[in-house]
Amino acid sequence: MSMTTAGVIFVLSLVAALVAVHKPFGDHMYRVVSGSRSSRIERGIYRLVGANPAAEQTWGVYARSVLAFSAVSILFLYLFQRVQDKLWLSLGFDPVVPHGAWNTAVSFVTNTNWQSYSGESTMGHLVQMAGLAVQNFVSAAVGIAVAVALIRGLAHSRTGELGNFWVDLTRITVRILLPVAVLGALALMIGGAVQNLSGGTDVTTLTGGTQHLTGGPVASQEVIKALGTNGGGFYNVNSAHPFENPTAWTNWLQIFLILLIPFSLPRVFGRMVGQNRQGYAIASVMAILALASVTLTTIFEMAGHGTVPQAVGAALEGKEVRFDVSNSATFAAATTLTSTGAVNSFHDSYTALGGMMTLGNMMLGEVAPGGVGAGLYGLLILAVITVFIAGLMVGRTPEYIGKKIGSREIKLASLYFLITPALVLAGTAAAFATGNNATALNAGPHGLSEVLYAFTSAANNNGSAFAGITVNTTWWDTALGLCMLLGRFLPIIFVLALAGSLARQQPTPASEGTLPTHRPLFVGMVVGVTVVLVALTFLPALALGPLAEGL
């Protein structure tokens, strides 16, 4: 079987599996976020945090709850790293330096999981388990909760209430993330992923040298890394490490877990607004953009532009042989189309155009299908912008799911869209203006791509790295940390404000002039608006970086 045929089968099997689980898993998530009964465990958590599960929250209270929970999480995780040398299972590691601890705390709480350190030589097992892995769960739950709050804004009428953040956070974590994570960890352990509390083993290599192999609770962290679209790896080389991702079928499973929740959430959207076809339309936009990205990334890598890649038939540098080029390209597309950031190959070694695709995926706003929750609310924002543009074309006040899109709504949607490009471009400019681009391994267009990728990854809460750039300095840890914070929480505030504005409206009955938002025409319009907006924003930067290198 050729590599191309194997790659096609790999992608088609993923598509079939995601289609098969879209309805049942989406319906399960709908029941979780829409139900009124709480389990004994959940009621105990509510009492612990002092939350009243029967109390609904306005968008302002919901937003303050998100910010307060995240602020406490950052502080706890920062202190956890700073005292790790005094903790059980520290493996003798020193405390993480202040700027590194700040960057890592912000990174994991914002669901970015950017890592400027080598995990196996920096973090003890307790910090990995009780610090980083816990944030993998709750940061993912926060993203889903915000998406659900926006859907409630579309579904509710003449009320400012969007649900209760503490109830949403608890139920999503306990009923959705934990059960799937347990099953997924067992599957990864069967596939060969490591799961123990060992400090490591010294082994003799084939050349007669000695190498220290670090053990740890890898499988349990690996599964939520993928399921929660987090991306932070237990080891420095992430999913390229055989202890994290041993075989081709565990590679398939990780990609499936990455896409599972984002591609199922449109079903939740359709159920909650009472129109399943609206959910199918959003899922179709996600699928079109995702399949186009996977196809182009694979083609660019299989073509292997350059003398050496053409001589060997593909661009093999930086890729694991057990995954081959096509499966590595699929993983790269999936992890940058979502906010996962995990890698099983090094994007810095990709062809110029292949590397451009990973950059472009993040610049789309990671909406195809995007991170857990963040992808859905990002695409719903783009849908709002699309109906507004369509309304301008026909001279009519735009509507979406029975809600009018007025000046307040479009201002909030525009601010949401503009914040990330502003952070990416301003951060890249600041790096060059201050001379911190000198930490990039390469000069010229490729060096620009390395710096641009770092800020694109941080501002979009992706967390993957182009590699080839040193970022464990005070300046980089501080700058990227600020990008992660602003890139996560400013959009969340705009989303919740938009949800509150929509929830207070009285539904507008559909008329002859209403644009149907469940038909192929609207799907095509959303795809077009997404691509055009991104092209207008980032094309000059891409032209100076990967496009210039590729040409």
PDB file of N, CA and C in Angstrom, residues 16-76:
ATOM      1  N   ALA A  16     -15.324   9.075   9.211  1.00  0.00           N
ATOM      2  CA  ALA A  16     -16.415   8.139   9.502  1.00  0.00           C
ATOM      3  C   ALA A  16     -16.673   8.031  10.998  1.00  0.00           C
ATOM      4  N   ALA A  17     -15.609   7.965  11.790  1.00  0.00           N
ATOM      5  CA  ALA A  17     -15.759   7.852  13.246  1.00  0.00           C
ATOM      6  C   ALA A  17     -16.394   9.107  13.829  1.00  0.00           C
ATOM      7  N   LEU A  18     -15.988  10.288  13.349  1.00  0.00           N
ATOM      8  CA  LEU A  18     -16.543  11.536  13.862  1.00  0.00           C
ATOM      9  C   LEU A  18     -18.007  11.694  13.478  1.00  0.00           C
ATOM     10  N   VAL A  19     -18.362  11.269  12.274  1.00  0.00           N
ATOM     11  CA  VAL A  19     -19.770  11.305  11.859  1.00  0.00           C
ATOM     12  C   VAL A  19     -20.603  10.366  12.726  1.00  0.00           C
ATOM     13  N   ALA A  20     -20.047   9.194  13.039  1.00  0.00           N
ATOM     14  CA  ALA A  20     -20.777   8.196  13.825  1.00  0.00           C
ATOM     15  C   ALA A  20     -21.068   8.681  15.242  1.00  0.00           C
ATOM     16  N   VAL A  21     -20.149   9.433  15.838  1.00  0.00           N
ATOM     17  CA  VAL A  21     -20.338   9.850  17.239  1.00  0.00           C
ATOM     18  C   VAL A  21     -20.961  11.234  17.356  1.00  0.00           C
ATOM     19  N   HIS A  22     -21.097  11.950  16.243  1.00  0.00           N
ATOM     20  CA  HIS A  22     -21.590  13.327  16.301  1.00  0.00           C
ATOM     21  C   HIS A  22     -22.941  13.417  17.017  1.00  0.00           C
ATOM     22  N   LYS A  23     -23.872  12.600  16.626  1.00  0.00           N
ATOM     23  CA  LYS A  23     -25.220  12.683  17.211  1.00  0.00           C
ATOM     24  C   LYS A  23     -25.276  12.127  18.628  1.00  0.00           C
ATOM     25  N   PRO A  24     -24.830  10.886  18.885  1.00  0.00           N
ATOM     26  CA  PRO A  24     -24.958  10.371  20.263  1.00  0.00           C
ATOM     27  C   PRO A  24     -24.139  11.147  21.294  1.00  0.00           C
ATOM     28  N   PHE A  25     -22.922  11.506  20.945  1.00  0.00           N
ATOM     29  CA  PHE A  25     -22.106  12.238  21.913  1.00  0.00           C
ATOM     30  C   PHE A  25     -22.601  13.669  22.066  1.00  0.00           C
ATOM     31  N   GLY A  26     -23.038  14.274  20.961  1.00  0.00           N
ATOM     32  CA  GLY A  26     -23.610  15.611  21.048  1.00  0.00           C
ATOM     33  C   GLY A  26     -24.866  15.635  21.898  1.00  0.00           C
ATOM     34  N   ASP A  27     -25.719  14.611  21.737  1.00  0.00           N
ATOM     35  CA  ASP A  27     -26.926  14.529  22.555  1.00  0.00           C
ATOM     36  C   ASP A  27     -26.587  14.344  24.034  1.00  0.00           C
ATOM     37  N   HIS A  28     -25.539  13.577  24.314  1.00  0.00           N
ATOM     38  CA  HIS A  28     -25.114  13.401  25.703  1.00  0.00           C
ATOM     39  C   HIS A  28     -24.675  14.737  26.293  1.00  0.00           C
ATOM     40  N   MET A  29     -23.880  15.498  25.557  1.00  0.00           N
ATOM     41  CA  MET A  29     -23.441  16.799  26.065  1.00  0.00           C
ATOM     42  C   MET A  29     -24.622  17.744  26.233  1.00  0.00           C
ATOM     43  N   TYR A  30     -25.605  17.662  25.327  1.00  0.00           N
ATOM     44  CA  TYR A  30     -26.805  18.497  25.453  1.00  0.00           C
ATOM     45  C   TYR A  30     -27.544  18.185  26.743  1.00  0.00           C
ATOM     46  N   ARG A  31     -27.688  16.911  27.062  1.00  0.00           N
ATOM     47  CA  ARG A  31     -28.388  16.543  28.296  1.00  0.00           C
ATOM     48  C   ARG A  31     -27.616  17.021  29.526  1.00  0.00           C
ATOM     49  N   VAL A  32     -26.287  16.990  29.451  1.00  0.00           N
ATOM     50  CA  VAL A  32     -25.476  17.423  30.586  1.00  0.00           C
ATOM     51  C   VAL A  32     -25.676  18.914  30.861  1.00  0.00           C
ATOM     52  N   VAL A  33     -25.613  19.744  29.818  1.00  0.00           N
ATOM     53  CA  VAL A  33     -25.666  21.194  30.019  1.00  0.00           C
ATOM     54  C   VAL A  33     -27.094  21.716  30.135  1.00  0.00           C
ATOM     55  N   SER A  34     -28.075  20.904  29.787  1.00  0.00           N
ATOM     56  CA  SER A  34     -29.466  21.365  29.848  1.00  0.00           C
ATOM     57  C   SER A  34     -30.246  20.753  31.006  1.00  0.00           C
ATOM     58  N   GLY A  35     -29.707  19.734  31.646  1.00  0.00           N
ATOM     59  CA  GLY A  35     -30.420  19.072  32.735  1.00  0.00           C
ATOM     60  C   GLY A  35     -30.513  19.947  33.971  1.00  0.00           C
ATOM     61  N   SER A  36     -31.443  19.587  34.854  1.00  0.00           N
ATOM     62  CA  SER A  36     -31.655  20.367  36.073  1.00  0.00           C
ATOM     63  C   SER A  36     -31.258  19.613  37.335  1.00  0.00           C
ATOM     64  N   ARG A  37     -31.010  18.322  37.226  1.00  0.00           N
ATOM     65  CA  ARG A  37     -30.676  17.516  38.406  1.00  0.00           C
ATOM     66  C   ARG A  37     -29.161  17.405  38.562  1.00  0.00           C
ATOM     67  N   SER A  38     -28.709  17.445  39.800  1.00  0.00           N
ATOM     68  CA  SER A  38     -27.280  17.335  40.098  1.00  0.00           C
ATOM     69  C   SER A  38     -27.027  16.094  40.941  1.00  0.00           C
ATOM     70  N   SER A  39     -25.891  15.458  40.719  1.00  0.00           N
ATOM     71  CA  SER A  39     -25.521  14.278  41.498  1.00  0.00           C
ATOM     72  C   SER A  39     -25.036  14.694  42.880  1.00  0.00           C
ATOM     73  N   ARG A  40     -24.853  13.706  43.748  1.00  0.00           N
ATOM     74  CA  ARG A  40     -24.376  13.993  45.102  1.00  0.00           C
ATOM     75  C   ARG A  40     -22.979  14.608  45.059  1.00  0.00           C
ATOM     76  N   ILE A  41     -22.134  14.097  44.175  1.00  0.00           N
ATOM     77  CA  ILE A  41     -20.779  14.650  44.050  1.00  0.00           C
ATOM     78  C   ILE A  41     -20.837  16.112  43.621  1.00  0.00           C
ATOM     79  N   GLU A  42     -21.692  16.397  42.658  1.00  0.00           N
ATOM     80  CA  GLU A  42     -21.804  17.768  42.165  1.00  0.00           C
ATOM     81  C   GLU A  42     -22.346  18.708  43.242  1.00  0.00           C
ATOM     82  N   ARG A  43     -23.334  18.247  43.996  1.00  0.00           N
ATOM     83  CA  ARG A  43     -23.867  19.087  45.076  1.00  0.00           C
ATOM     84  C   ARG A  43     -22.799  19.362  46.138  1.00  0.00           C
ATOM     85  N   GLY A  44     -21.936  18.373  46.389  1.00  0.00           N
ATOM     86  CA  GLY A  44     -20.839  18.591  47.325  1.00  0.00           C
ATOM     87  C   GLY A  44     -19.871  19.651  46.821  1.00  0.00           C
ATOM     88  N   ILE A  45     -19.611  19.657  45.508  1.00  0.00           N
ATOM     89  CA  ILE A  45     -18.723  20.671  44.931  1.00  0.00           C
ATOM     90  C   ILE A  45     -19.354  22.049  45.033  1.00  0.00           C
ATOM     91  N   TYR A  46     -20.650  22.141  44.786  1.00  0.00           N
ATOM     92  CA  TYR A  46     -21.321  23.442  44.902  1.00  0.00           C
ATOM     93  C   TYR A  46     -21.187  23.997  46.319  1.00  0.00           C
ATOM     94  N   ARG A  47     -21.377  23.142  47.316  1.00  0.00           N
ATOM     95  CA  ARG A  47     -21.249  23.594  48.706  1.00  0.00           C
ATOM     96  C   ARG A  47     -19.818  24.024  49.007  1.00  0.00           C
ATOM     97  N   LEU A  48     -18.854  23.292  48.420  1.00  0.00           N
ATOM     98  CA  LEU A  48     -17.447  23.594  48.673  1.00  0.00           C
ATOM     99  C   LEU A  48     -17.074  24.984  48.161  1.00  0.00           C
ATOM    100  N   VAL A  49     -17.591  25.365  46.992  1.00  0.00           N
ATOM    101  CA  VAL A  49     -17.250  26.667  46.403  1.00  0.00           C
ATOM    102  C   VAL A  49     -18.261  27.739  46.770  1.00  0.00           C
ATOM    103  N   GLY A  50     -19.297  27.359  47.505  1.00  0.00           N
ATOM    104  CA  GLY A  50     -20.297  28.331  47.927  1.00  0.00           C
ATOM    105  C   GLY A  50     -21.227  28.780  46.829  1.00  0.00           C
ATOM    106  N   ALA A  51     -21.501  27.902  45.852  1.00  0.00           N
ATOM    107  CA  ALA A  51     -22.364  28.266  44.727  1.00  0.00           C
ATOM    108  C   ALA A  51     -23.785  27.776  44.957  1.00  0.00           C
ATOM    109  N   ASN A  52     -24.748  28.550  44.499  1.00  0.00           N
ATOM    110  CA  ASN A  52     -26.156  28.159  44.544  1.00  0.00           C
ATOM    111  C   ASN A  52     -26.548  27.659  43.167  1.00  0.00           C
ATOM    112  N   PRO A  53     -26.735  26.351  42.992  1.00  0.00           N
ATOM    113  CA  PRO A  53     -27.006  25.813  41.652  1.00  0.00           C
ATOM    114  C   PRO A  53     -28.325  26.276  41.052  1.00  0.00           C
ATOM    115  N   ALA A  54     -29.215  26.777  41.883  1.00  0.00           N
ATOM    116  CA  ALA A  54     -30.512  27.229  41.380  1.00  0.00           C
ATOM    117  C   ALA A  54     -30.481  28.676  40.899  1.00  0.00           C
ATOM    118  N   ALA A  55     -29.395  29.381  41.184  1.00  0.00           N
ATOM    119  CA  ALA A  55     -29.308  30.800  40.834  1.00  0.00           C
ATOM    120  C   ALA A  55     -28.754  30.975  39.427  1.00  0.00           C
ATOM    121  N   GLU A  56     -29.481  31.681  38.570  1.00  0.00           N
ATOM    122  CA  GLU A  56     -29.008  32.014  37.230  1.00  0.00           C
ATOM    123  C   GLU A  56     -28.138  33.262  37.294  1.00  0.00           C
ATOM    124  N   GLN A  57     -27.240  33.407  36.330  1.00  0.00           N
ATOM    125  CA  GLN A  57     -26.316  34.537  36.317  1.00  0.00           C
ATOM    126  C   GLN A  57     -26.498  35.379  35.062  1.00  0.00           C
ATOM    127  N   THR A  58     -26.388  36.684  35.213  1.00  0.00           N
ATOM    128  CA  THR A  58     -26.333  37.571  34.052  1.00  0.00           C
ATOM    129  C   THR A  58     -24.947  37.441  33.418  1.00  0.00           C
ATOM    130  N   TRP A  59     -24.785  38.053  32.239  1.00  0.00           N
ATOM    131  CA  TRP A  59     -23.503  37.888  31.553  1.00  0.00           C
ATOM    132  C   TRP A  59     -22.357  38.473  32.378  1.00  0.00           C
ATOM    133  N   GLY A  60     -22.611  39.575  33.082  1.00  0.00           N
ATOM    134  CA  GLY A  60     -21.554  40.183  33.887  1.00  0.00           C
ATOM    135  C   GLY A  60     -21.121  39.296  35.034  1.00  0.00           C
ATOM    136  N   VAL A  61     -22.086  38.693  35.720  1.00  0.00           N
ATOM    137  CA  VAL A  61     -21.754  37.795  36.827  1.00  0.00           C
ATOM    138  C   VAL A  61     -21.066  36.545  36.302  1.00  0.00           C
ATOM    139  N   TYR A  62     -21.545  36.028  35.171  1.00  0.00           N
ATOM    140  CA  TYR A  62     -20.930  34.850  34.558  1.00  0.00           C
ATOM    141  C   TYR A  62     -19.471  35.153  34.207  1.00  0.00           C
ATOM    142  N   ALA A  63     -19.238  36.327  33.615  1.00  0.00           N
ATOM    143  CA  ALA A  63     -17.876  36.698  33.224  1.00  0.00           C
ATOM    144  C   ALA A  63     -16.979  36.858  34.442  1.00  0.00           C
ATOM    145  N   ARG A  64     -17.497  37.489  35.496  1.00  0.00           N
ATOM    146  CA  ARG A  64     -16.686  37.660  36.706  1.00  0.00           C
ATOM    147  C   ARG A  64     -16.362  36.319  37.344  1.00  0.00           C
ATOM    148  N   SER A  65     -17.274  35.375  37.247  1.00  0.00           N
ATOM    149  CA  SER A  65     -17.016  34.034  37.787  1.00  0.00           C
ATOM    150  C   SER A  65     -15.892  33.358  37.017  1.00  0.00           C
ATOM    151  N   VAL A  66     -15.932  33.474  35.690  1.00  0.00           N
ATOM    152  CA  VAL A  66     -14.862  32.907  34.850  1.00  0.00           C
ATOM    153  C   VAL A  66     -13.516  33.533  35.206  1.00  0.00           C
ATOM    154  N   LEU A  67     -13.486  34.849  35.308  1.00  0.00           N
ATOM    155  CA  LEU A  67     -12.232  35.551  35.580  1.00  0.00           C
ATOM    156  C   LEU A  67     -11.711  35.242  36.978  1.00  0.00           C
ATOM    157  N   ALA A  68     -12.619  35.183  37.971  1.00  0.00           N
ATOM    158  CA  ALA A  68     -12.195  34.897  39.339  1.00  0.00           C
ATOM    159  C   ALA A  68     -11.627  33.490  39.448  1.00  0.00           C
ATOM    160  N   PHE A  69     -12.314  32.522  38.846  1.00  0.00           N
ATOM    161  CA  PHE A  69     -11.832  31.136  38.878  1.00  0.00           C
ATOM    162  C   PHE A  69     -10.474  31.020  38.200  1.00  0.00           C
ATOM    163  N   SER A  70     -10.304  31.687  37.075  1.00  0.00           N
ATOM    164  CA  SER A  70      -9.044  31.612  36.329  1.00  0.00           C
ATOM    165  C   SER A  70      -7.915  32.303  37.073  1.00  0.00           C
ATOM    166  N   ALA A  71      -8.218  33.435  37.732  1.00  0.00           N
ATOM    167  CA  ALA A  71      -7.186  34.150  38.484  1.00  0.00           C
ATOM    168  C   ALA A  71      -6.676  33.306  39.646  1.00  0.00           C
ATOM    169  N   VAL A  72      -7.583  32.676  40.372  1.00  0.00           N
ATOM    170  CA  VAL A  72      -7.177  31.798  41.476  1.00  0.00           C
ATOM    171  C   VAL A  72      -6.368  30.619  40.942  1.00  0.00           C
ATOM    172  N   SER A  73      -6.766  30.086  39.804  1.00  0.00           N
ATOM    173  CA  SER A  73      -6.047  28.951  39.209  1.00  0.00           C
ATOM    174  C   SER A  73      -4.621  29.328  38.833  1.00  0.00           C
ATOM    175  N   ILE A  74      -4.448  30.519  38.258  1.00  0.00           N
ATOM    176  CA  ILE A  74      -3.097  30.977  37.891  1.00  0.00           C
ATOM    177  C   ILE A  74      -2.228  31.115  39.132  1.00  0.00           C
ATOM    178  N   LEU A  75      -2.772  31.725  40.173  1.00  0.00           N
ATOM    179  CA  LEU A  75      -2.009  31.919  41.401  1.00  0.00           C
ATOM    180  C   LEU A  75      -1.612  30.577  42.020  1.00  0.00           C
ATOM    181  N   PHE A  76      -2.561  29.639  42.083  1.00  0.00           N
ATOM    182  CA  PHE A  76      -2.274  28.328  42.669  1.00  0.00           C
ATOM    183  C   PHE A  76      -1.203  27.592  41.868  1.00  0.00           C
TER     184      PHE A  76
END
